[in-house]
């Protein structure tokens, strides 16, 4: 029987991943370890909290002594490592928090797995969930391949690049069985409203300005979160140990075009006159070191493991908006308290 430690399972991607594994594999024991930072929310997992193959543990991945005791208690056979500080703007304000969780936390987990599995690595797996931002920024042409040299440019991407390097170092030095995937921007339900899409959905609902950094010409490659966790499931079970797989949607949008599409769909769904949401678009001071373009080549995953995205972007965006409109209480809960202060600090100065 597999006993799997999922870290960061109360966050955006982690909650979708946890739900998929708990419901699809009732024979696996899943432990979700999460510190419950501002980004972690057990409401995201309400529908599975009573499942007999699911346990939640509150704790910090940077606490090695605690990790040792957790490994001793549960005797994990695999780790799906999702926990991270994940927001670029916060990394610009507080880079050390990103080093602590993303670098020290990842190395602590690697260390705990290595110690616990030493002498018997057979059938074990440390799966590290990472981002395409480690590759840096593209110009108008080209794609990120698994072989693209790392060139991180924000404190967030530098910390994720560092964690990827440590995962590979543990593979080569200690033969820890590892896999890494680097995914493009995700969107979907339970996305914390500090990121572009949920922030703009929240602001449109509340008739608030939609802050677009610079001229809105930066390009991101968007993937529906359920397609991402389906890819992780595929790589976890069928990918080759020691390999890296890029995951992406072949779905590039400039920020301004994306927000215009969002505005159009939201006006229709809210029964407001066409063009009302677009009037909220406000160009604000650009992000420092703002990466121009990300675009993933996911052909290795497609050819080797037969994975392709299942949703067209307009359809995925429509499902996402519907979820937020049906879950205004969730949105209200996560945007009360500390969120207000974060929002004022981030946007009043722009
Ligand atoms: P998120 O910020 O929504 O969730 C992160 C989770 O980790 C939260 O539940 C938080 O409480 C938890 N956490 C943070 N610090 C912790 C610590 N020290 N110990 C234990 N738990 C801790 O992040 P997300 O968007 O779901 O991203 C998950 C992973 O996927 C990250 O590693 C991120 O780099 C990667 N990723 C994200 C995207 C994206 O578009 N969101 C794309 C590619 C890769
Ligand atoms: P974000 O969702 O923060 O993801 P990432 O920076 O990891 O790609 O931002 C997506 C894009 O949207 C990015 O180019 C920055 C831009 N952006 C805005 O224009 N305004 C905003 O308020 C935010 C949060 C992001």
Coordinates of N, CA, C and O and ligand atoms in Angstrom, one line a residue, residues 7-16 32-42 44 56-63 66-67 81-87 97 100-102 105-106 109 128-133 156 159-160 163 181-187 190-192 194-195 221-223 225 228 232 247, ligand 1:
X7 N 2.6 17.7 0.6 CA 2.9 18.9 1.4 C 2.1 20.1 0.7 O 2.0 20.1 -0.5
X8 N 1.7 21.0 1.5 CA 0.9 22.2 0.9 C -0.4 21.8 0.3 O -0.9 22.5 -0.5
X9 N -1.0 20.8 0.9 CA -2.3 20.3 0.4 C -3.5 21.2 0.6 O -4.6 21.0 0.1
X10 N -3.3 22.2 1.5 CA -4.4 23.1 1.7 C -4.3 24.4 0.8 O -5.2 25.3 0.9
X11 N -3.3 24.4 0.0 CA -3.2 25.5 -1.0 C -4.0 25.3 -2.2 O -4.9 24.4 -2.3
X12 N -3.8 26.1 -3.2 CA -4.5 26.1 -4.5 C -4.3 24.7 -5.2 O -5.2 23.9 -5.3
X13 N -3.1 24.5 -5.7 CA -2.9 23.3 -6.5 C -2.9 22.1 -5.6 O -3.5 21.0 -5.9
X14 N -2.3 22.2 -4.4 CA -2.3 21.1 -3.4 C -3.6 20.6 -3.1 O -3.8 19.3 -2.9
X15 N -4.6 21.4 -3.0 CA -6.0 20.9 -2.6 C -6.6 20.1 -3.8 O -7.2 19.1 -3.5
X16 N -6.3 20.6 -5.0 CA -6.8 19.8 -6.1 C -6.1 18.4 -6.2 O -6.7 17.4 -6.5
X32 N -1.8 15.0 4.5 CA -1.6 16.4 4.0 C -0.9 17.2 5.1 O -1.5 17.4 6.2
X33 N 0.4 17.6 4.8 CA 1.1 18.4 5.8 C 1.1 19.8 5.3 O 1.6 20.1 4.2
X34 N 0.5 20.7 6.1 CA 0.5 22.1 5.7 C 0.6 23.1 6.9 O 0.1 22.8 8.0
X35 N 1.3 24.1 6.7 CA 1.5 25.1 7.8 C 0.3 26.0 8.0 O 0.2 26.7 9.0
X36 N -0.6 26.0 7.0 CA -1.7 26.9 7.0 C -1.3 28.4 7.1 O -1.6 29.1 8.0
X37 N -0.5 28.8 6.1 CA -0.1 30.2 6.0 C -1.4 30.9 5.5 O -2.5 30.3 5.3
X38 N -1.3 32.2 5.1 CA -2.4 32.9 4.6 C -3.0 32.2 3.4 O -4.2 32.3 3.0
X39 N -2.1 31.4 2.7 CA -2.5 30.8 1.4 C -3.2 29.4 1.6 O -3.7 28.8 0.7
X40 N -3.0 28.9 2.8 CA -3.6 27.6 3.1 C -4.9 27.7 3.8 O -5.1 28.4 4.7
X41 N -5.9 26.8 3.4 CA -7.2 27.0 3.8 C -7.9 25.6 3.8 O -8.1 25.0 2.8
X42 N -8.3 25.1 5.0 CA -8.9 23.8 5.1 C -10.3 23.7 4.5 O -10.8 22.7 4.2
X44 N -10.8 24.5 1.6 CA -10.6 24.0 0.2 C -10.8 22.4 0.2 O -10.9 21.9 -0.9
X56 N -5.1 15.1 8.0 CA -4.4 16.4 7.9 C -3.5 16.6 9.1 O -3.8 16.3 10.3
X57 N -2.3 17.1 8.9 CA -1.3 17.4 9.9 C -0.8 18.9 9.7 O -0.4 19.2 8.6
X58 N -0.9 19.7 10.8 CA -0.4 21.0 10.7 C 1.0 21.1 11.1 O 1.4 20.5 12.1
X59 N 1.9 21.6 10.2 CA 3.3 21.7 10.5 C 4.1 22.4 9.4 O 3.6 22.7 8.3
X60 N 5.4 22.6 9.7 CA 6.2 23.4 8.9 C 7.3 22.5 8.2 O 8.0 21.7 8.9
X61 N 7.4 22.6 6.9 CA 8.4 21.7 6.2 C 9.8 22.1 6.5 O 10.7 21.3 6.1
X62 N 10.0 23.2 7.1 CA 11.4 23.7 7.4 C 11.8 23.2 8.8 O 12.9 23.5 9.2
X63 N 10.9 22.4 9.4 CA 11.2 21.9 10.8 C 11.7 20.4 10.7 O 10.8 19.5 10.7
X66 N 10.7 17.8 13.4 CA 9.2 17.4 13.2 C 9.1 16.5 12.0 O 8.3 15.5 12.1
X67 N 9.8 16.7 10.9 CA 9.7 15.8 9.7 C 10.1 14.4 10.0 O 9.5 13.4 9.6
X81 N 5.6 16.9 -3.2 CA 5.9 18.2 -2.5 C 5.4 19.4 -3.3 O 5.9 19.8 -4.3
X82 N 4.4 20.0 -2.7 CA 3.7 21.1 -3.3 C 3.8 22.4 -2.5 O 3.6 23.5 -2.9
X83 N 4.2 22.3 -1.2 CA 4.2 23.4 -0.3 C 5.2 24.4 -0.8 O 6.4 24.1 -1.1
X84 N 4.9 25.7 -0.8 CA 5.8 26.8 -1.2 C 5.2 28.1 -0.8 O 4.0 28.2 -0.6
X85 N 6.1 29.1 -0.7 CA 5.6 30.5 -0.9 C 5.6 30.7 -2.4 O 6.6 30.4 -3.1
X86 N 4.4 31.2 -2.9 CA 4.2 31.1 -4.4 C 4.0 32.4 -5.1 O 3.8 32.4 -6.3
X87 N 3.9 33.5 -4.4 CA 3.5 34.7 -5.1 C 4.7 35.7 -5.4 O 5.4 36.1 -4.4
X97 N 11.6 34.9 3.3 CA 10.5 34.0 3.6 C 10.5 32.9 2.5 O 10.2 31.7 2.8
X100 N 13.4 30.5 3.2 CA 13.1 29.6 4.3 C 12.2 28.4 3.9 O 12.5 27.3 4.1
X101 N 11.1 28.7 3.2 CA 10.2 27.7 2.9 C 10.6 26.9 1.6 O 10.7 25.7 1.6
X102 N 10.9 27.6 0.6 CA 11.2 26.9 -0.7 C 12.5 26.2 -0.8 O 12.6 25.2 -1.4
X105 N 13.0 24.5 3.4 CA 11.9 23.5 3.6 C 12.1 22.3 2.6 O 11.9 21.2 3.1
X106 N 12.4 22.6 1.4 CA 12.6 21.5 0.4 C 13.8 20.6 0.8 O 13.7 19.4 0.8
X109 N 12.9 18.4 3.7 CA 12.1 17.2 3.3 C 12.9 16.2 2.6 O 12.8 15.0 2.8
X128 N 8.8 16.4 -6.9 CA 8.9 17.9 -6.6 C 8.1 18.6 -7.6 O 8.3 18.5 -8.8
X129 N 7.1 19.4 -7.1 CA 6.3 20.2 -8.0 C 6.9 21.6 -8.2 O 7.0 22.4 -7.2
X130 N 7.2 21.9 -9.4 CA 7.9 23.2 -9.7 C 7.3 24.0 -10.8 O 6.2 23.6 -11.3
X131 N 7.9 25.1 -11.1 CA 7.3 26.1 -12.0 C 8.2 26.3 -13.3 O 9.4 26.1 -13.2
X132 N 7.6 26.8 -14.3 CA 8.3 27.2 -15.5 C 9.1 28.5 -15.3 O 10.0 28.8 -16.1
X133 N 8.9 29.2 -14.2 CA 9.6 30.5 -14.0 C 11.1 30.3 -13.7 O 11.8 31.3 -13.9
X156 N 11.2 34.7 -6.1 CA 10.4 33.5 -6.1 C 11.0 32.4 -7.0 O 11.3 31.3 -6.6
X159 N 14.3 31.0 -5.8 CA 14.1 30.0 -4.7 C 13.6 28.7 -5.2 O 14.1 27.6 -4.8
X160 N 12.7 28.7 -6.2 CA 12.3 27.5 -6.8 C 13.4 26.8 -7.6 O 13.5 25.6 -7.6
X163 N 15.6 25.0 -5.2 CA 15.0 23.8 -4.7 C 15.1 22.7 -5.8 O 15.4 21.5 -5.5
X181 N 8.4 18.2 -12.0 CA 7.7 18.7 -13.1 C 7.7 20.3 -13.0 O 7.6 20.8 -11.9
X182 N 7.8 20.9 -14.1 CA 7.8 22.4 -14.2 C 6.6 22.8 -15.0 O 6.5 22.6 -16.2
X183 N 5.6 23.5 -14.3 CA 4.4 23.8 -14.9 C 4.2 25.3 -15.2 O 4.8 26.1 -14.5
X184 N 3.4 25.6 -16.2 CA 3.1 27.0 -16.5 C 2.0 27.5 -15.5 O 1.6 26.8 -14.6
X185 N 1.5 28.8 -15.7 CA 0.5 29.4 -14.8 C -0.8 28.6 -14.7 O -1.3 28.3 -15.8
X186 N -1.2 28.3 -13.5 CA -2.5 27.6 -13.3 C -3.6 28.6 -13.1 O -3.4 29.7 -12.5
X187 N -4.8 28.1 -13.3 CA -6.0 28.9 -12.9 C -7.1 27.9 -12.6 O -7.1 26.8 -13.1
X190 N -10.5 27.8 -6.1 CA -9.7 27.8 -4.9 C -8.3 28.6 -5.1 O -7.4 28.4 -4.3
X191 N -8.2 29.4 -6.1 CA -7.0 30.2 -6.4 C -7.1 31.4 -5.6 O -8.1 32.2 -5.6
X192 N -6.1 31.7 -4.8 CA -6.1 32.8 -3.8 C -6.1 34.1 -4.6 O -5.3 34.3 -5.5
X194 N -4.9 36.9 -4.7 CA -3.8 37.8 -4.9 C -3.2 37.6 -6.3 O -2.4 38.5 -6.8
X195 N -3.5 36.5 -7.0 CA -3.0 36.2 -8.3 C -4.0 36.8 -9.3 O -5.1 37.1 -9.0
X221 N 1.3 31.5 -20.1 CA 0.7 30.3 -20.7 C -0.2 29.6 -19.7 O 0.4 29.0 -18.7
X222 N -1.5 29.7 -19.8 CA -2.4 29.3 -18.7 C -2.9 27.9 -18.9 O -3.3 27.4 -20.0
X223 N -2.9 27.2 -17.8 CA -3.4 25.8 -17.7 C -4.4 25.6 -16.6 O -4.2 26.1 -15.5
X225 N -6.2 24.1 -13.6 CA -5.5 23.4 -12.5 C -5.8 21.9 -12.5 O -4.9 21.1 -12.1
X228 N -3.4 20.2 -14.6 CA -2.1 20.1 -14.0 C -2.1 18.9 -13.1 O -1.1 18.1 -13.2
X232 N 0.3 15.5 -13.0 CA 1.1 15.1 -11.9 C 0.8 13.6 -11.6 O 1.7 12.8 -11.4
X247 N 5.1 20.9 -18.0 CA 3.6 20.8 -18.2 C 3.1 22.2 -18.6 O 3.4 23.2 -17.9
Ligands
LIG1 P1 -0.3 28.3 -2.8 O1 0.4 29.5 -2.3 O2 -1.8 28.4 -3.1 O3 -0.3 27.2 -1.6 C1 0.9 26.9 -0.9 C2 0.5 26.0 0.3 O4 1.8 25.7 1.0 C3 -0.4 26.7 1.3 O5 -1.4 25.8 1.7 C4 0.5 27.0 2.4 O6 -0.1 27.0 3.7 C5 1.6 25.9 2.4 N1 2.8 26.2 3.0 C6 3.6 27.4 2.8 N2 4.7 27.4 3.5 C7 4.7 26.2 4.2 C8 5.6 25.6 5.1 N3 6.7 26.2 5.5 N4 5.3 24.3 5.6 C9 4.2 23.7 5.2 N5 3.3 24.2 4.3 C10 3.5 25.5 3.8 O7 0.6 27.7 -3.9 P2 0.1 27.0 -5.3 O8 -0.2 28.0 -6.3 O9 -0.9 26.0 -5.0 O10 1.5 26.3 -5.7 C11 1.8 25.0 -5.3 C12 3.1 24.6 -5.9 O11 3.0 24.6 -7.3 C13 4.3 25.5 -5.5 O12 5.4 24.8 -5.3 C14 4.4 26.4 -6.7 O13 5.8 26.8 -6.9 C15 4.0 25.4 -7.8 N6 3.5 26.0 -9.1 C16 2.5 26.9 -9.0 C17 1.9 27.4 -10.2 C18 0.7 28.4 -10.2 O14 0.4 28.9 -11.2 N7 0.1 28.6 -9.0 C19 2.4 27.0 -11.4 C20 3.5 26.1 -11.4 C21 4.0 25.6 -10.3

